[in-house]
Amino acid sequence: MTHIKTKLGRRAFIKNSSLAGGGLVLGFSWFNSCKPKVAEALAVEIEMPKEWYEINGYLKIGDNGVVTIMSPNPEIGQNVKTSMPMIVADELEVDWKNVVVEQAPLNTSLYSWQIAGGSRSISSSWENLRMAGATARQMLKEAAAKAWQVPVEEITAVAGVLSHEASGSSAGYGEMASAASQLEVPEEVELKKISDFSIIGTSRKNVDGKKIVTGKPLFGLDVQREGMLIASLVHPPAFGMKLKSFDAEAAKEMPGIRDVFSIKLYDDDYKKMAFHFTAFNELVVVVGESTWQVFQAKKALNIEWENNADITDTMTMFGNDMKVTYPAGMENSESHTAKLKELTSLNAKVARKDGNPEAAFKNAAKIIERSYSCPFLAHNTMEPMNFFAYVTEDHAELLGPTQTPEWMESAVSEVLGLPLEKIDIQMTRQGGGFGRRLYGHFMVEVAAISKRMNAPVKLVYSREDDMTQGIYRPAYYATYRAAFDADNKLTAFHVKAGGIPESPLFANRFPAGAIDNYLAEDFTVDSNITTGAFRAPRSNFIAGAEQSFLDEVAEEMGKDPIDFRLELLKRAEENPVGEKDSNDYDAARYAGVLELVREKSNWKQTEAGVHRGVSAYFCHQSYVAQVLDIVMENDMPVVQKVTAAIDCGIVVNPDAASNLSEGGVIDGIGHAMYSGLTFKDGMPEQSNFDRYRLIRHKEVPKRIETHFVQSNIDPTGMGEPPFPPIMGALANALYKATGQRHYHQPFIKERQIIG
């Protein structure tokens, strides 16, 4: 085992003598809120104890040995509600069948990273989760040693049972939990060796699985409270507009309508965090007794809108202030495309330069140049935005789906004029996130509405509301060039990438560091269309463009696509170009997933009629390589199989990780092939699924295989890394199948055989 200090020290642990049995709360990061009735509802098949003993902020133990473990982070489908408690349970040495899991509430003073974003839930909490379980285990052992008058080093803990071999003494955790609460918190604990893990690395079923398939209340839309009202919003029809006036008399007379009014969410001088912003600051609110009633009343409103002037906001991103400009005017997708193309021909900001790329291109025997683009995308979570709030004079209760509860708490506090300690935010399971619920303006909206109504309120967006109110994946554009000498060797590589309103460029990622003459440039275009994080931000475009271009370079050189990438990675590993440690990626791990996918896909042994594309990418500290197989059926491309190789460090729950791989693959194929959001005079031209195309069941791969690199490295990201590279693999396979290259998403618009 590995000794590790309980880093937060004794002052971080909270003793609570009022708990049943004199329990002890160890507040590493989280405040416990377990309630026996809730625990019983979550685990019907487990016999609930008569008495609970609080051991620490992560867990409590019942008198019969049943353990409740808190899951701290928002659950958006990535299955952390199962995986995070697995880590605690393994170090605790408890049988998983005796574990009940509860969603932890938000507590800004005691909780750690309670964010669902950046694929960091597991990686950011890995050590704390292990310490929580190990500390509880150590305290239980000390309690047993004291009771049996034997050295603690001679006590073993296995599957919830404490034993002393020499004396023949043994006891379940439930018997020692109360005694453990009287002990001092150990300054150091021993963590298990990786080879001794018994739960981590094994597949465990989703703890909410039964509730999900039987339709039990779990999600924000399921929230019901006595006296609860329903609210909905009306926003300007186009970006670049704002509210001028409205007439609500007809709507107020409709059945069930309680009130219609306008709200201004933030004062003009309010300095927002980057995740506070909303597309439209002033909105019309309709409040009534049912969703149907308020949706119908919205249609009866007579609202006048007017054009915005230029707006410049100051926002704070992780402590750094930045200016964000929203220009006046009604924007159009056609002008967006023209502007991006224009800027690729002009000088841009140099992000990285190795060697002398200008000279290499000037002296090249041959140059190939390709441009790639993608449109804005809507997140389109299956559960539209919603949240519940009940605000009184001295307290605010909020409940619903959010990826950033702590970050939004300050905005709620500001709008309500309540201190943080008077605000209670709890999380439901979420019907999708993908970055959309990082921006929790809907929490602030419902809090303001509840305060105005002096009643419990649930705010519900329609699909059209969400698709036309932001926040979107930016539109991107990138041009790649490669130079070759007379011997057809690659001598220079140049990428210039930009977007609306951000660039997708990662200047220090592969193939940076593998080519003597390398130039990376980027540019941006201001827009009043609100954009934000979308699953694997920026990577979700640049990976596909880069990997498509690398295939063209390999073809130009007459090389196998995987062999070509491995040659570059060998150079990056053995003799990297550029300043020391300037590359973001580990070339050996990158090469490892390519070698694994080559083996598992039988890369060079394809069947007749099967057309293959490969792609590999690094993001969120993980490495993914994918091979996609296409067959042609009735002149239509059909994805037959995807083989994925992933290095994400230690895999906590293989089933959950495989599910994330499969979801990323399907999501990536769908967006690259079908999805796009366009604008005309500032208005989204797609507002529901009749015009916004998502992948359909019949279009998903027939088979997806995921293989994980065996690793002792601490876990890294998994929710996002499988998503970006599949777009390149798809483009490369389509070329092999049809002879047509694809440069502009969605590919369906370029497909000659689909039209």
JSON list of N, CA and C in Angstrom, two decimals, residues 526-560:
[
{"chain": "A", "resi": 526, "resn": "ASP", "atom": "N", "xyz": [-15.74, 38.18, -34.53]},
{"chain": "A", "resi": 526, "resn": "ASP", "atom": "CA", "xyz": [-16.74, 38.54, -33.52]},
{"chain": "A", "resi": 526, "resn": "ASP", "atom": "C", "xyz": [-18.15, 38.26, -34.05]},
{"chain": "A", "resi": 527, "resn": "SER", "atom": "N", "xyz": [-19.04, 37.93, -33.13]},
{"chain": "A", "resi": 527, "resn": "SER", "atom": "CA", "xyz": [-20.42, 37.62, -33.52]},
{"chain": "A", "resi": 527, "resn": "SER", "atom": "C", "xyz": [-21.34, 37.91, -32.35]},
{"chain": "A", "resi": 528, "resn": "ASN", "atom": "N", "xyz": [-22.61, 38.21, -32.64]},
{"chain": "A", "resi": 528, "resn": "ASN", "atom": "CA", "xyz": [-23.58, 38.36, -31.55]},
{"chain": "A", "resi": 528, "resn": "ASN", "atom": "C", "xyz": [-24.34, 37.06, -31.29]},
{"chain": "A", "resi": 529, "resn": "ILE", "atom": "N", "xyz": [-23.97, 35.99, -32.00]},
{"chain": "A", "resi": 529, "resn": "ILE", "atom": "CA", "xyz": [-24.56, 34.67, -31.75]},
{"chain": "A", "resi": 529, "resn": "ILE", "atom": "C", "xyz": [-23.79, 34.03, -30.60]},
{"chain": "A", "resi": 530, "resn": "THR", "atom": "N", "xyz": [-24.49, 33.67, -29.55]},
{"chain": "A", "resi": 530, "resn": "THR", "atom": "CA", "xyz": [-23.81, 33.16, -28.37]},
{"chain": "A", "resi": 530, "resn": "THR", "atom": "C", "xyz": [-23.37, 31.72, -28.57]},
{"chain": "A", "resi": 531, "resn": "THR", "atom": "N", "xyz": [-22.10, 31.48, -28.30]},
{"chain": "A", "resi": 531, "resn": "THR", "atom": "CA", "xyz": [-21.52, 30.15, -28.44]},
{"chain": "A", "resi": 531, "resn": "THR", "atom": "C", "xyz": [-20.86, 29.74, -27.13]},
{"chain": "A", "resi": 532, "resn": "GLY", "atom": "N", "xyz": [-20.55, 28.47, -27.03]},
{"chain": "A", "resi": 532, "resn": "GLY", "atom": "CA", "xyz": [-19.90, 27.98, -25.83]},
{"chain": "A", "resi": 532, "resn": "GLY", "atom": "C", "xyz": [-19.38, 26.58, -26.03]},
{"chain": "A", "resi": 533, "resn": "ALA", "atom": "N", "xyz": [-19.05, 25.95, -24.91]},
{"chain": "A", "resi": 533, "resn": "ALA", "atom": "CA", "xyz": [-18.46, 24.62, -24.95]},
{"chain": "A", "resi": 533, "resn": "ALA", "atom": "C", "xyz": [-19.45, 23.62, -25.52]},
{"chain": "A", "resi": 534, "resn": "PHE", "atom": "N", "xyz": [-18.94, 22.77, -26.39]},
{"chain": "A", "resi": 534, "resn": "PHE", "atom": "CA", "xyz": [-19.70, 21.67, -26.98]},
{"chain": "A", "resi": 534, "resn": "PHE", "atom": "C", "xyz": [-18.79, 20.45, -26.85]},
{"chain": "A", "resi": 535, "resn": "ARG", "atom": "N", "xyz": [-19.31, 19.31, -26.57]},
{"chain": "A", "resi": 535, "resn": "ARG", "atom": "CA", "xyz": [-18.52, 18.11, -26.30]},
{"chain": "A", "resi": 535, "resn": "ARG", "atom": "C", "xyz": [-17.16, 18.12, -27.01]},
{"chain": "A", "resi": 536, "resn": "ALA", "atom": "N", "xyz": [-16.08, 18.12, -26.20]},
{"chain": "A", "resi": 536, "resn": "ALA", "atom": "CA", "xyz": [-14.71, 18.24, -26.70]},
{"chain": "A", "resi": 536, "resn": "ALA", "atom": "C", "xyz": [-14.52, 19.55, -27.45]},
{"chain": "A", "resi": 537, "resn": "PRO", "atom": "N", "xyz": [-14.64, 20.68, -26.75]},
{"chain": "A", "resi": 537, "resn": "PRO", "atom": "CA", "xyz": [-14.58, 21.98, -27.42]},
{"chain": "A", "resi": 537, "resn": "PRO", "atom": "C", "xyz": [-13.35, 22.12, -28.32]},
{"chain": "A", "resi": 538, "resn": "ARG", "atom": "N", "xyz": [-13.60, 22.71, -29.50]},
{"chain": "A", "resi": 538, "resn": "ARG", "atom": "CA", "xyz": [-12.58, 22.97, -30.52]},
{"chain": "A", "resi": 538, "resn": "ARG", "atom": "C", "xyz": [-12.05, 21.67, -31.13]},
{"chain": "A", "resi": 539, "resn": "SER", "atom": "N", "xyz": [-11.72, 20.70, -30.28]},
{"chain": "A", "resi": 539, "resn": "SER", "atom": "CA", "xyz": [-11.27, 19.41, -30.81]},
{"chain": "A", "resi": 539, "resn": "SER", "atom": "C", "xyz": [-12.32, 18.77, -31.70]},
{"chain": "A", "resi": 540, "resn": "ASN", "atom": "N", "xyz": [-13.60, 19.06, -31.41]},
{"chain": "A", "resi": 540, "resn": "ASN", "atom": "CA", "xyz": [-14.68, 18.40, -32.15]},
{"chain": "A", "resi": 540, "resn": "ASN", "atom": "C", "xyz": [-14.71, 18.78, -33.63]},
{"chain": "A", "resi": 541, "resn": "PHE", "atom": "N", "xyz": [-13.96, 19.80, -34.02]},
{"chain": "A", "resi": 541, "resn": "PHE", "atom": "CA", "xyz": [-13.78, 20.10, -35.44]},
{"chain": "A", "resi": 541, "resn": "PHE", "atom": "C", "xyz": [-12.36, 19.82, -35.91]},
{"chain": "A", "resi": 542, "resn": "ILE", "atom": "N", "xyz": [-11.39, 20.36, -35.18]},
{"chain": "A", "resi": 542, "resn": "ILE", "atom": "CA", "xyz": [-10.01, 20.35, -35.68]},
{"chain": "A", "resi": 542, "resn": "ILE", "atom": "C", "xyz": [-9.47, 18.94, -35.81]},
{"chain": "A", "resi": 543, "resn": "ALA", "atom": "N", "xyz": [-9.93, 18.01, -34.97]},
{"chain": "A", "resi": 543, "resn": "ALA", "atom": "CA", "xyz": [-9.45, 16.63, -35.07]},
{"chain": "A", "resi": 543, "resn": "ALA", "atom": "C", "xyz": [-9.81, 16.02, -36.42]},
{"chain": "A", "resi": 544, "resn": "GLY", "atom": "N", "xyz": [-11.07, 16.18, -36.83]},
{"chain": "A", "resi": 544, "resn": "GLY", "atom": "CA", "xyz": [-11.51, 15.61, -38.09]},
{"chain": "A", "resi": 544, "resn": "GLY", "atom": "C", "xyz": [-10.80, 16.23, -39.27]},
{"chain": "A", "resi": 545, "resn": "ALA", "atom": "N", "xyz": [-10.63, 17.56, -39.24]},
{"chain": "A", "resi": 545, "resn": "ALA", "atom": "CA", "xyz": [-9.93, 18.24, -40.33]},
{"chain": "A", "resi": 545, "resn": "ALA", "atom": "C", "xyz": [-8.48, 17.78, -40.43]},
{"chain": "A", "resi": 546, "resn": "GLU", "atom": "N", "xyz": [-7.81, 17.78, -39.30]},
{"chain": "A", "resi": 546, "resn": "GLU", "atom": "CA", "xyz": [-6.40, 17.37, -39.26]},
{"chain": "A", "resi": 546, "resn": "GLU", "atom": "C", "xyz": [-6.20, 15.94, -39.74]},
{"chain": "A", "resi": 547, "resn": "GLN", "atom": "N", "xyz": [-7.05, 15.04, -39.24]},
{"chain": "A", "resi": 547, "resn": "GLN", "atom": "CA", "xyz": [-6.88, 13.63, -39.58]},
{"chain": "A", "resi": 547, "resn": "GLN", "atom": "C", "xyz": [-7.27, 13.34, -41.03]},
{"chain": "A", "resi": 548, "resn": "SER", "atom": "N", "xyz": [-8.20, 14.09, -41.57]},
{"chain": "A", "resi": 548, "resn": "SER", "atom": "CA", "xyz": [-8.52, 13.96, -42.98]},
{"chain": "A", "resi": 548, "resn": "SER", "atom": "C", "xyz": [-7.34, 14.41, -43.84]},
{"chain": "A", "resi": 549, "resn": "PHE", "atom": "N", "xyz": [-6.74, 15.54, -43.45]},
{"chain": "A", "resi": 549, "resn": "PHE", "atom": "CA", "xyz": [-5.61, 16.05, -44.23]},
{"chain": "A", "resi": 549, "resn": "PHE", "atom": "C", "xyz": [-4.40, 15.12, -44.14]},
{"chain": "A", "resi": 550, "resn": "LEU", "atom": "N", "xyz": [-4.15, 14.56, -42.97]},
{"chain": "A", "resi": 550, "resn": "LEU", "atom": "CA", "xyz": [-3.02, 13.65, -42.83]},
{"chain": "A", "resi": 550, "resn": "LEU", "atom": "C", "xyz": [-3.18, 12.43, -43.74]},
{"chain": "A", "resi": 551, "resn": "ASP", "atom": "N", "xyz": [-4.39, 11.98, -43.95]},
{"chain": "A", "resi": 551, "resn": "ASP", "atom": "CA", "xyz": [-4.62, 10.88, -44.88]},
{"chain": "A", "resi": 551, "resn": "ASP", "atom": "C", "xyz": [-4.26, 11.28, -46.31]},
{"chain": "A", "resi": 552, "resn": "GLU", "atom": "N", "xyz": [-4.60, 12.52, -46.67]},
{"chain": "A", "resi": 552, "resn": "GLU", "atom": "CA", "xyz": [-4.25, 12.98, -48.02]},
{"chain": "A", "resi": 552, "resn": "GLU", "atom": "C", "xyz": [-2.74, 13.09, -48.18]},
{"chain": "A", "resi": 553, "resn": "VAL", "atom": "N", "xyz": [-2.06, 13.55, -47.13]},
{"chain": "A", "resi": 553, "resn": "VAL", "atom": "CA", "xyz": [-0.61, 13.64, -47.18]},
{"chain": "A", "resi": 553, "resn": "VAL", "atom": "C", "xyz": [0.00, 12.25, -47.32]},
{"chain": "A", "resi": 554, "resn": "ALA", "atom": "N", "xyz": [-0.52, 11.30, -46.55]},
{"chain": "A", "resi": 554, "resn": "ALA", "atom": "CA", "xyz": [-0.02, 9.92, -46.64]},
{"chain": "A", "resi": 554, "resn": "ALA", "atom": "C", "xyz": [-0.23, 9.36, -48.04]},
{"chain": "A", "resi": 555, "resn": "GLU", "atom": "N", "xyz": [-1.39, 9.62, -48.60]},
{"chain": "A", "resi": 555, "resn": "GLU", "atom": "CA", "xyz": [-1.68, 9.13, -49.95]},
{"chain": "A", "resi": 555, "resn": "GLU", "atom": "C", "xyz": [-0.73, 9.77, -50.97]},
{"chain": "A", "resi": 556, "resn": "GLU", "atom": "N", "xyz": [-0.47, 11.05, -50.81]},
{"chain": "A", "resi": 556, "resn": "GLU", "atom": "CA", "xyz": [0.44, 11.75, -51.72]},
{"chain": "A", "resi": 556, "resn": "GLU", "atom": "C", "xyz": [1.84, 11.14, -51.67]},
{"chain": "A", "resi": 557, "resn": "MET", "atom": "N", "xyz": [2.22, 10.64, -50.50]},
{"chain": "A", "resi": 557, "resn": "MET", "atom": "CA", "xyz": [3.55, 10.05, -50.32]},
{"chain": "A", "resi": 557, "resn": "MET", "atom": "C", "xyz": [3.56, 8.55, -50.58]},
{"chain": "A", "resi": 558, "resn": "GLY", "atom": "N", "xyz": [2.38, 7.99, -50.87]},
{"chain": "A", "resi": 558, "resn": "GLY", "atom": "CA", "xyz": [2.29, 6.56, -51.14]},
{"chain": "A", "resi": 558, "resn": "GLY", "atom": "C", "xyz": [2.49, 5.70, -49.92]},
{"chain": "A", "resi": 559, "resn": "LYS", "atom": "N", "xyz": [2.07, 6.21, -48.77]},
{"chain": "A", "resi": 559, "resn": "LYS", "atom": "CA", "xyz": [2.29, 5.48, -47.52]},
{"chain": "A", "resi": 559, "resn": "LYS", "atom": "C", "xyz": [0.96, 5.05, -46.90]},
{"chain": "A", "resi": 560, "resn": "ASP", "atom": "N", "xyz": [1.02, 3.96, -46.15]},
{"chain": "A", "resi": 560, "resn": "ASP", "atom": "CA", "xyz": [-0.12, 3.51, -45.38]},
{"chain": "A", "resi": 560, "resn": "ASP", "atom": "C", "xyz": [-0.45, 4.57, -44.32]}
]
